[in-house]
Coordinates of C-alpha atoms in Angstrom, one line a residue:
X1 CA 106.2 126.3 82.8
X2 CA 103.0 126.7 80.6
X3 CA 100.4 124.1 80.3
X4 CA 96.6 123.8 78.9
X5 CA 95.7 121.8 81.6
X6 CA 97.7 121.1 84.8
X7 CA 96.2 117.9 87.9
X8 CA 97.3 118.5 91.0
X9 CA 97.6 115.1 92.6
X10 CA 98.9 112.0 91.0
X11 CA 96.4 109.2 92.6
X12 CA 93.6 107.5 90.9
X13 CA 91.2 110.3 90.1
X14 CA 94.0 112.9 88.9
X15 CA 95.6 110.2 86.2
X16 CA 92.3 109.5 84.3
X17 CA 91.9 113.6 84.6
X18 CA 95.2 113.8 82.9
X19 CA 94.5 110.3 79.9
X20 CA 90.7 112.2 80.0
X21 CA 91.7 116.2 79.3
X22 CA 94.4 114.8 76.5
X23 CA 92.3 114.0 74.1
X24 CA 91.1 117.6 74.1
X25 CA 94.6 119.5 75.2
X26 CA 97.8 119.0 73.7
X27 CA 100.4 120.1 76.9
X28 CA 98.7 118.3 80.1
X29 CA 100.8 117.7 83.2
X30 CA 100.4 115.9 86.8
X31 CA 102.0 117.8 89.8
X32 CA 102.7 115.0 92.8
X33 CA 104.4 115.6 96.0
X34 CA 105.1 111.9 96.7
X35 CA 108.1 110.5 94.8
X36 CA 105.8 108.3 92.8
X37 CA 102.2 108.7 91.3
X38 CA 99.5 106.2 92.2
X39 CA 100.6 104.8 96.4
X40 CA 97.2 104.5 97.1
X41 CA 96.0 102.5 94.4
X42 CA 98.6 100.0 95.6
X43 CA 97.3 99.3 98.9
X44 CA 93.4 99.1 97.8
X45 CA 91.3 95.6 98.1
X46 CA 94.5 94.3 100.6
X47 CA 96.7 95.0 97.3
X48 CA 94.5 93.5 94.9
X49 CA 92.9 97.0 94.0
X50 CA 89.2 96.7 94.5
X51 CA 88.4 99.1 91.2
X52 CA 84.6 99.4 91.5
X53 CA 81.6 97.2 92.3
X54 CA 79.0 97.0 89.7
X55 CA 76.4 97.7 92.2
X56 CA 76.9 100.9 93.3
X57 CA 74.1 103.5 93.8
X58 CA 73.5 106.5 95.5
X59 CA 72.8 104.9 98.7
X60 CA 76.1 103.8 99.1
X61 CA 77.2 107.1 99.2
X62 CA 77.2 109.9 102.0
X63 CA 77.7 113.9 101.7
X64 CA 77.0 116.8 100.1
X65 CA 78.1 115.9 97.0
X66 CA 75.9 112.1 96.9
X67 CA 73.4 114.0 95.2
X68 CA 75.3 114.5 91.8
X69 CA 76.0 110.5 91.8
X70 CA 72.9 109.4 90.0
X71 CA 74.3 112.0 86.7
X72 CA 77.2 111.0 87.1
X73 CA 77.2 107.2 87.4
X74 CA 74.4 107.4 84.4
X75 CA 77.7 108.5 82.5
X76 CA 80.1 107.1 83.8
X77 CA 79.0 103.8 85.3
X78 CA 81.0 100.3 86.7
X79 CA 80.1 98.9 83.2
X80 CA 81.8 101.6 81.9
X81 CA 84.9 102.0 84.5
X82 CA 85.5 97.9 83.4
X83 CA 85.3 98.5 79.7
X84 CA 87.4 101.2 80.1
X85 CA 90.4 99.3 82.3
X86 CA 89.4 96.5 79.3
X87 CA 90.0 98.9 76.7
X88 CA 93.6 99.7 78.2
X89 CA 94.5 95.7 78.3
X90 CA 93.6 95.1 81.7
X91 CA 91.2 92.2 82.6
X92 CA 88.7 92.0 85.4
X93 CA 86.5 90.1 87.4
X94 CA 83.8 90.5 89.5
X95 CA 83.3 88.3 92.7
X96 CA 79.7 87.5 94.3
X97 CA 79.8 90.5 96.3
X98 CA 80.0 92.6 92.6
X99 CA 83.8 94.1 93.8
X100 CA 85.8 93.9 90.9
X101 CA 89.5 93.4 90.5
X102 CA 91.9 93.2 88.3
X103 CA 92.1 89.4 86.4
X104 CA 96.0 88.8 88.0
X105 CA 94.5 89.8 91.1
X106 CA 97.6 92.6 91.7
X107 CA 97.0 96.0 92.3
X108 CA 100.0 96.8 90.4
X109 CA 98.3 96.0 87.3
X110 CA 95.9 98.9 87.3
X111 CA 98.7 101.4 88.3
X112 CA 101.1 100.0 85.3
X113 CA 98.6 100.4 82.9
X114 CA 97.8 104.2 84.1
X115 CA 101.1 104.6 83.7
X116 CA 101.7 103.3 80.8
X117 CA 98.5 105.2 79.0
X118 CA 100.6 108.4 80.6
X119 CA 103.6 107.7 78.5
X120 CA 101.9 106.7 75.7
X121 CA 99.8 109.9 75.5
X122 CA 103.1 111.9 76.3
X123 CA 101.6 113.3 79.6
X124 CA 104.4 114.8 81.9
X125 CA 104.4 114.1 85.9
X126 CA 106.2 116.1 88.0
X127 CA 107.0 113.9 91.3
X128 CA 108.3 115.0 94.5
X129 CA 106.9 118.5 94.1
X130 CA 104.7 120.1 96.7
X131 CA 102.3 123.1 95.8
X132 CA 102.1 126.3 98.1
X133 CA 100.2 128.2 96.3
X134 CA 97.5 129.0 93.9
X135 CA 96.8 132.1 92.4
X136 CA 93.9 133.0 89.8
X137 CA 94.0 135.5 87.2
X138 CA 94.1 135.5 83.7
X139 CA 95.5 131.7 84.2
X140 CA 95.9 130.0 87.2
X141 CA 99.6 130.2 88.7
X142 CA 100.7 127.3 90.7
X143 CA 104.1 127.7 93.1
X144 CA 105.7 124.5 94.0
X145 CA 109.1 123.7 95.9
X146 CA 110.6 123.0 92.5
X147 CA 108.9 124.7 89.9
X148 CA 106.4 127.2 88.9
X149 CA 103.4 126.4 86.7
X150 CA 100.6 128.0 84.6
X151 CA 97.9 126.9 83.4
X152 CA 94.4 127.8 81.9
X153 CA 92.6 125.0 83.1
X154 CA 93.6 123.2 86.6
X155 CA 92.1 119.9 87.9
X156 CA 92.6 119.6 91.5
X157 CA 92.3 115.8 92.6
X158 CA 95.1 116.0 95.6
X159 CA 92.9 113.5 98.1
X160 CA 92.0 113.7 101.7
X161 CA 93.7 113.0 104.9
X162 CA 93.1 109.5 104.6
X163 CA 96.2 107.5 105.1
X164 CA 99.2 110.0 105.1
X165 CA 101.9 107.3 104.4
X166 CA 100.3 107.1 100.9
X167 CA 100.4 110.6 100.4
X168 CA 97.2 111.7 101.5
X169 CA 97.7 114.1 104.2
X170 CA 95.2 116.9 103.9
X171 CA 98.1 119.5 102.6
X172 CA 95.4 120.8 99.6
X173 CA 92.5 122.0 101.8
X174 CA 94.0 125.6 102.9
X175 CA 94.4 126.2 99.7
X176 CA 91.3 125.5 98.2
X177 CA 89.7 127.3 101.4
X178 CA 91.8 130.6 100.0
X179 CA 90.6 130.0 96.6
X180 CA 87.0 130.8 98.2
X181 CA 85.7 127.3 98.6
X182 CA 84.4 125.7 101.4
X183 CA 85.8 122.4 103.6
X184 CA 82.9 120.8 105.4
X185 CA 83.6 118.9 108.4
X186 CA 86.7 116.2 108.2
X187 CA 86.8 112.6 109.7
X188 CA 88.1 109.8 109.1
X189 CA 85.7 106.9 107.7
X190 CA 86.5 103.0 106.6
X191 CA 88.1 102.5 109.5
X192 CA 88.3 100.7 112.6
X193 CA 86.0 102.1 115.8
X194 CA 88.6 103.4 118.6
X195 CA 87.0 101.9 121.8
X196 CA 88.1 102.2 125.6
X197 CA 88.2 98.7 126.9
X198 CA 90.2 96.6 128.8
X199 CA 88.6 93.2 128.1
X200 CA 90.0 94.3 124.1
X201 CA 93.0 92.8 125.2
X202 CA 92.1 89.4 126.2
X203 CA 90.1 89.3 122.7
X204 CA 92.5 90.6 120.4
X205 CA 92.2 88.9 116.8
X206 CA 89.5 87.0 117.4
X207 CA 86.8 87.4 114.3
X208 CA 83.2 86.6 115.0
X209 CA 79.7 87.0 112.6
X210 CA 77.4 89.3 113.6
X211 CA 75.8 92.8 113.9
X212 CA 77.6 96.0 114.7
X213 CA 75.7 99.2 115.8
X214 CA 77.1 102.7 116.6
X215 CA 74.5 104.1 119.3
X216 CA 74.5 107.6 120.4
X217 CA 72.9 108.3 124.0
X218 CA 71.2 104.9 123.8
X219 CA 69.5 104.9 121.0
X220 CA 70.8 103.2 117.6
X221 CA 71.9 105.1 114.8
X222 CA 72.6 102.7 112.2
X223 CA 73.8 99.3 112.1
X224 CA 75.2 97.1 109.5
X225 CA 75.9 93.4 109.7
X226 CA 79.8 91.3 108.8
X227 CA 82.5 89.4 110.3
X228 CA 83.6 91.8 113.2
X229 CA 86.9 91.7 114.0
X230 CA 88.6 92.9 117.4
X231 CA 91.8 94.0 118.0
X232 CA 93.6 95.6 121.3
X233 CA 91.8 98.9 120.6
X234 CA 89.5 99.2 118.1
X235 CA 86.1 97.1 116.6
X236 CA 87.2 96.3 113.2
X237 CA 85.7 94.6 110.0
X238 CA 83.6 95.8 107.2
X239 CA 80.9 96.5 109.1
X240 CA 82.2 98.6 111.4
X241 CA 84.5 100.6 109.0
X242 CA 81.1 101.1 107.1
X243 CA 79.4 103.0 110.4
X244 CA 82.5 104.7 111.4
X245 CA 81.7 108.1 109.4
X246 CA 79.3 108.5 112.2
X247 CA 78.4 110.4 115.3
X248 CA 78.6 108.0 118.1
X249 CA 79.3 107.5 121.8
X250 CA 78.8 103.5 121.9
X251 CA 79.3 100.4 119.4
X252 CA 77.3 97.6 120.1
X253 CA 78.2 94.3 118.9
X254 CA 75.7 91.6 118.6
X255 CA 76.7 87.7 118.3
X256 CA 73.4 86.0 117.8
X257 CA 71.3 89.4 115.5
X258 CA 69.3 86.8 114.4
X259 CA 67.8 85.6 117.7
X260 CA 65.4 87.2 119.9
X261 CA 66.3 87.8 124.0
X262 CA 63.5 85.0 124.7
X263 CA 65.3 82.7 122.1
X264 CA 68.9 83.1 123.5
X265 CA 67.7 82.2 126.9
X266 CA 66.2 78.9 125.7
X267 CA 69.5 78.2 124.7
X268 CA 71.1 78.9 127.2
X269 CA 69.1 77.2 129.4
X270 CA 69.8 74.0 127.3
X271 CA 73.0 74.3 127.9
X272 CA 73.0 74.5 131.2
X273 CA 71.5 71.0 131.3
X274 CA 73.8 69.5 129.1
X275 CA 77.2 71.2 130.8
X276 CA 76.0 71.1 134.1
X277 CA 78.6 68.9 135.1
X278 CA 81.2 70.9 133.6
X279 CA 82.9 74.1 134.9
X280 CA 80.9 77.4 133.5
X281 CA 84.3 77.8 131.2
X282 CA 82.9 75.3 129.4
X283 CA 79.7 76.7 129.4
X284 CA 79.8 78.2 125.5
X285 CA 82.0 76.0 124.0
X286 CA 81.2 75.1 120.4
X287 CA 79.0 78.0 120.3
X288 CA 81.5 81.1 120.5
X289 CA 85.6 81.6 120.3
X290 CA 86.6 80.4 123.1
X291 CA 88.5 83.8 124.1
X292 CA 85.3 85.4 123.4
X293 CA 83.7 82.9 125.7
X294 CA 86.2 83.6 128.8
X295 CA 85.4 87.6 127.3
X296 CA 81.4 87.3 127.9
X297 CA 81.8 85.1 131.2
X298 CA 83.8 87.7 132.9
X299 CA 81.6 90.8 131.4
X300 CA 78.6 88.9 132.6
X301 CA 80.0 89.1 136.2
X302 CA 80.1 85.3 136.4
X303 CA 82.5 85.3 139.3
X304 CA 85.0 81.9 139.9
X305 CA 85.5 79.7 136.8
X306 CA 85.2 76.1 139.5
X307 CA 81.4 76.7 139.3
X308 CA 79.8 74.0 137.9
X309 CA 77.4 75.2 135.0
X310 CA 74.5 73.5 136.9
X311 CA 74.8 76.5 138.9
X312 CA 73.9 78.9 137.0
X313 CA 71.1 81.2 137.9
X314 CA 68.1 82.1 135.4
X315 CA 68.8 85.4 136.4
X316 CA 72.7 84.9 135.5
X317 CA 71.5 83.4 131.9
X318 CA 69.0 86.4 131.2
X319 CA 72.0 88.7 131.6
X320 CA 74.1 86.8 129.6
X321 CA 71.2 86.2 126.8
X322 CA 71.6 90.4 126.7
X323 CA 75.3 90.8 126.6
X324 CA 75.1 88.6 123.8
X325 CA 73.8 91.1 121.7
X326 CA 74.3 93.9 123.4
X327 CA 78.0 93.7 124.0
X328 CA 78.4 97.5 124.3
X329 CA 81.9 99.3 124.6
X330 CA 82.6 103.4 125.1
X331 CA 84.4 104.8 122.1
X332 CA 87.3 107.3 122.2
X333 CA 85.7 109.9 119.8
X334 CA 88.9 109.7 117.9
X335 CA 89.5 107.4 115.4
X336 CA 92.7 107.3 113.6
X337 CA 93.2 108.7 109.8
X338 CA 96.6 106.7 109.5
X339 CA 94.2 103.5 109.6
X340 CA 91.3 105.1 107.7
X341 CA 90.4 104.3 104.0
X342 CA 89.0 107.2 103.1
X343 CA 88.0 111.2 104.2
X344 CA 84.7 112.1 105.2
X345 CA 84.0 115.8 104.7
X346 CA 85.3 118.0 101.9
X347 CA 84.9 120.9 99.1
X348 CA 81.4 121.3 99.2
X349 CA 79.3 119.5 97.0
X350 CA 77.1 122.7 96.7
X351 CA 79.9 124.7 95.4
X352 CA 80.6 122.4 92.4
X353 CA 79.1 122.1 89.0
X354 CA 77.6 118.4 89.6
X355 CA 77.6 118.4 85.7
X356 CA 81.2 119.3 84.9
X357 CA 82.6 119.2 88.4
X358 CA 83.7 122.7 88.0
X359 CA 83.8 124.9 90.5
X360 CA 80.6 127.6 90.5
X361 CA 83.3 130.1 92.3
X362 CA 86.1 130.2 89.6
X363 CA 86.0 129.6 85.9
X364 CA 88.2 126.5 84.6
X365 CA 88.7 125.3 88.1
X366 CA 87.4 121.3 88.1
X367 CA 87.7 119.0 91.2
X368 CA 87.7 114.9 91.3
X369 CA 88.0 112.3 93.6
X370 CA 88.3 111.8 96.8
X371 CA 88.5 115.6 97.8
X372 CA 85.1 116.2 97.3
X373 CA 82.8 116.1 99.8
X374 CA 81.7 112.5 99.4
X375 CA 82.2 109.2 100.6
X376 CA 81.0 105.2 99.8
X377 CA 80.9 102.1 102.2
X378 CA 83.7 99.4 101.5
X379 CA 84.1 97.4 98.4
X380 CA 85.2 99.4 95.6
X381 CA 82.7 102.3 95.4
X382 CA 85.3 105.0 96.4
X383 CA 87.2 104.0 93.7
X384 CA 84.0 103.8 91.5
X385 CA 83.6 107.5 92.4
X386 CA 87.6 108.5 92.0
X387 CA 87.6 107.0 88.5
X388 CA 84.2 108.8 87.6
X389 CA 84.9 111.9 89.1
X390 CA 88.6 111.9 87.1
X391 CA 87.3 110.9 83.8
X392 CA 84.4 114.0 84.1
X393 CA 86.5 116.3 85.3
X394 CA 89.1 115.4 82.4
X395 CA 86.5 115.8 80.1
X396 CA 87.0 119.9 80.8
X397 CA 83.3 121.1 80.0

């Protein structure tokens, strides 16, 4: 089958390729190996679909592609990404934290009106068929388990290995590597931090405010502040999905960022006077969870429970003023990209065109989303990028 323009990958960055290159190209197609476009976009913003946030900058954005942001957001901006969605009859808001979603707060929304702009623009998706090869030559021939395509221009948007269950699972990258292009390095990011802990266990679902910080042979890499959460394995929460891109041997969470050593002990120290009739279980209550509490008590090596908190050493309170904010567990090295939001590592940001998003290798060839070499922190700005990215690379220049 003969196209102008063929997308290979169905999610958010392929579909505005596909709305994008028709206004230029009259026989555009999608190729999708799941058994429906869009899955992803589904299970963004806890199924609200988290679209974009009208704050995002280049800062917010790691790899070798962050670079060609700045031209492109100039272009392509959240203003615009939100008057676009408009445009198409879907309405928005933004919350305090500048994430937008859609109005009926339903993921669903965005992916119906996708859809919809596809089958008014007369675009043809091709589901349940899986590419296994590319070939370049005059046109670009594309082998699938169904069909066989060509095409003079061919958008490839297929993803990362970010959660496979959604269709993501990294299938695209050996054949982009035989086309001549480079994969960088691949990991998953937004995610939670795989730790090895037993105490995990006794703590599991609790959700505290604080700092977390990934460390690597003792020395802090970055750090980034949220409601952590815990769960039987992992250090979860915002901010610790936002670090997790990281090289790291250690995550440190910190309860009390905001107070100094000198200042914890002072309050711990008052509470030992006003507890000290009570049992040391007692000894942070109203102060932390209390499965946190029993958590730091028996981290801190603060032996039977019967104490009375009037017994508590200066020493003992010193070394509980540390682990307060520096509760440190070993990682696992492996974090998980069934659990993971998004890739880190990709097609090379110095192999692409960062004003077209073609490739520099081969003629015609455009990539978008989330298979570039790229990645943002939590709260809309990887969708930002896939709708950008899509809408350039539809515009075929």
């Amino acid at each position: 089958m003969k196209y102008d323009v063929v997308i290979i990958g169905g999610g958010a960055s392929g579909i505005v390729a596909a709305i994008e290159a028709k206004k230029q190209y009259e026989n555009v197609a999608i190729i999708e190996k799941e058994s429906r476009i869009g899955k992803k976009i589904l299970a963004t913003g806890n199924g609200k679909c988290n679209m974009t946030n009208v704050g995002a900058k280049i800062k917010d954005y790691h790899g070798s592609f962050s670079y060609g942001i700045k031209n492109l957001f100039s272009e392509y901006s959240p203003k615009y990404i939100v008057n676009y969605f408009n445009s198409m009859g879907l309405y928005t808001f933004a919350d305090n934290c500048g994430r937008v979603y859609p109005k009926c707060k339903q993921a669903s929304a965005v992916l119906d009106i996708l859809r919809n702009r596809l089958y008014q623009e007369d675009i043809e998706v091709y589901t349940d068929c899986r590419v296994t090869d590319i070939s370049v030559g005059e046109t670009f021939e594309i082998k699938t388990n169904l069909y066989k395509f060509s095409c003079d221009k061919l958008i490839i948007a297929t993803g990362g290995k970010s959660s496979p269950n959604l269709g993501s699972d990294g299938s695209m990258y050996s054949l982009v590597e035989n086309l001549g292009h480079t994969i960088t390095k691949l990991k998953p990011a937004l995610c939670p931090i795989n730790v090895k802990s037993d105490i995990l266990k006794t703590i599991k679902g609790v959700r505290a405010d604080g700092k977390v910080s990934v460390m690597k042979k003792g020395k802090v890499v970055k750090s980034d502040s949220g409601e952590i959460q815990f769960t039987g394995e992992s250090i979860s929460g915002i901010c610790a999905f936002n670090l997790s891109y990281l090289d790291y041997d250690t995550v440190r969470v910190s309860l009390m960022p905001d107070y100094s050593k000198n200042e914890i002990i002072d309050i711990l120290k008052e509470r030992r006077t006003l507890f000290k009739d009570n049992s040391i279980e007692d000894f942070f209550l109203g102060m932390f969870n209390n499965k946190l509490s029993v958590a730091l008590l028996k981290v801190g090596k603060m032996g039977s429970f019967n104490r009375k908190c009037n017994d508590i050493s200066n020493k003992e309170i010193e070394n509980l003023a540390r682990l307060i904010n520096e509760f440190d567990f070993v990682t696992t090295g492996k974090n998980d990209y069934s659990k993971s939001q998004v890739t880190c590592g990709g097609v090379s940001g110095k192999e692409i065109n960062t004003n077209t998003l073609e490739s520099l290798y081969i003629p015609n060839l455009y990539f978008c989303g989330e298979i570039i070499d790229i990645d943002g922190i939590c709260g809309g700005y990887n969708l930002q990028f896939a709708f950008a990215s899509g809408m350039k690379a539809g515009a075929l220049e």
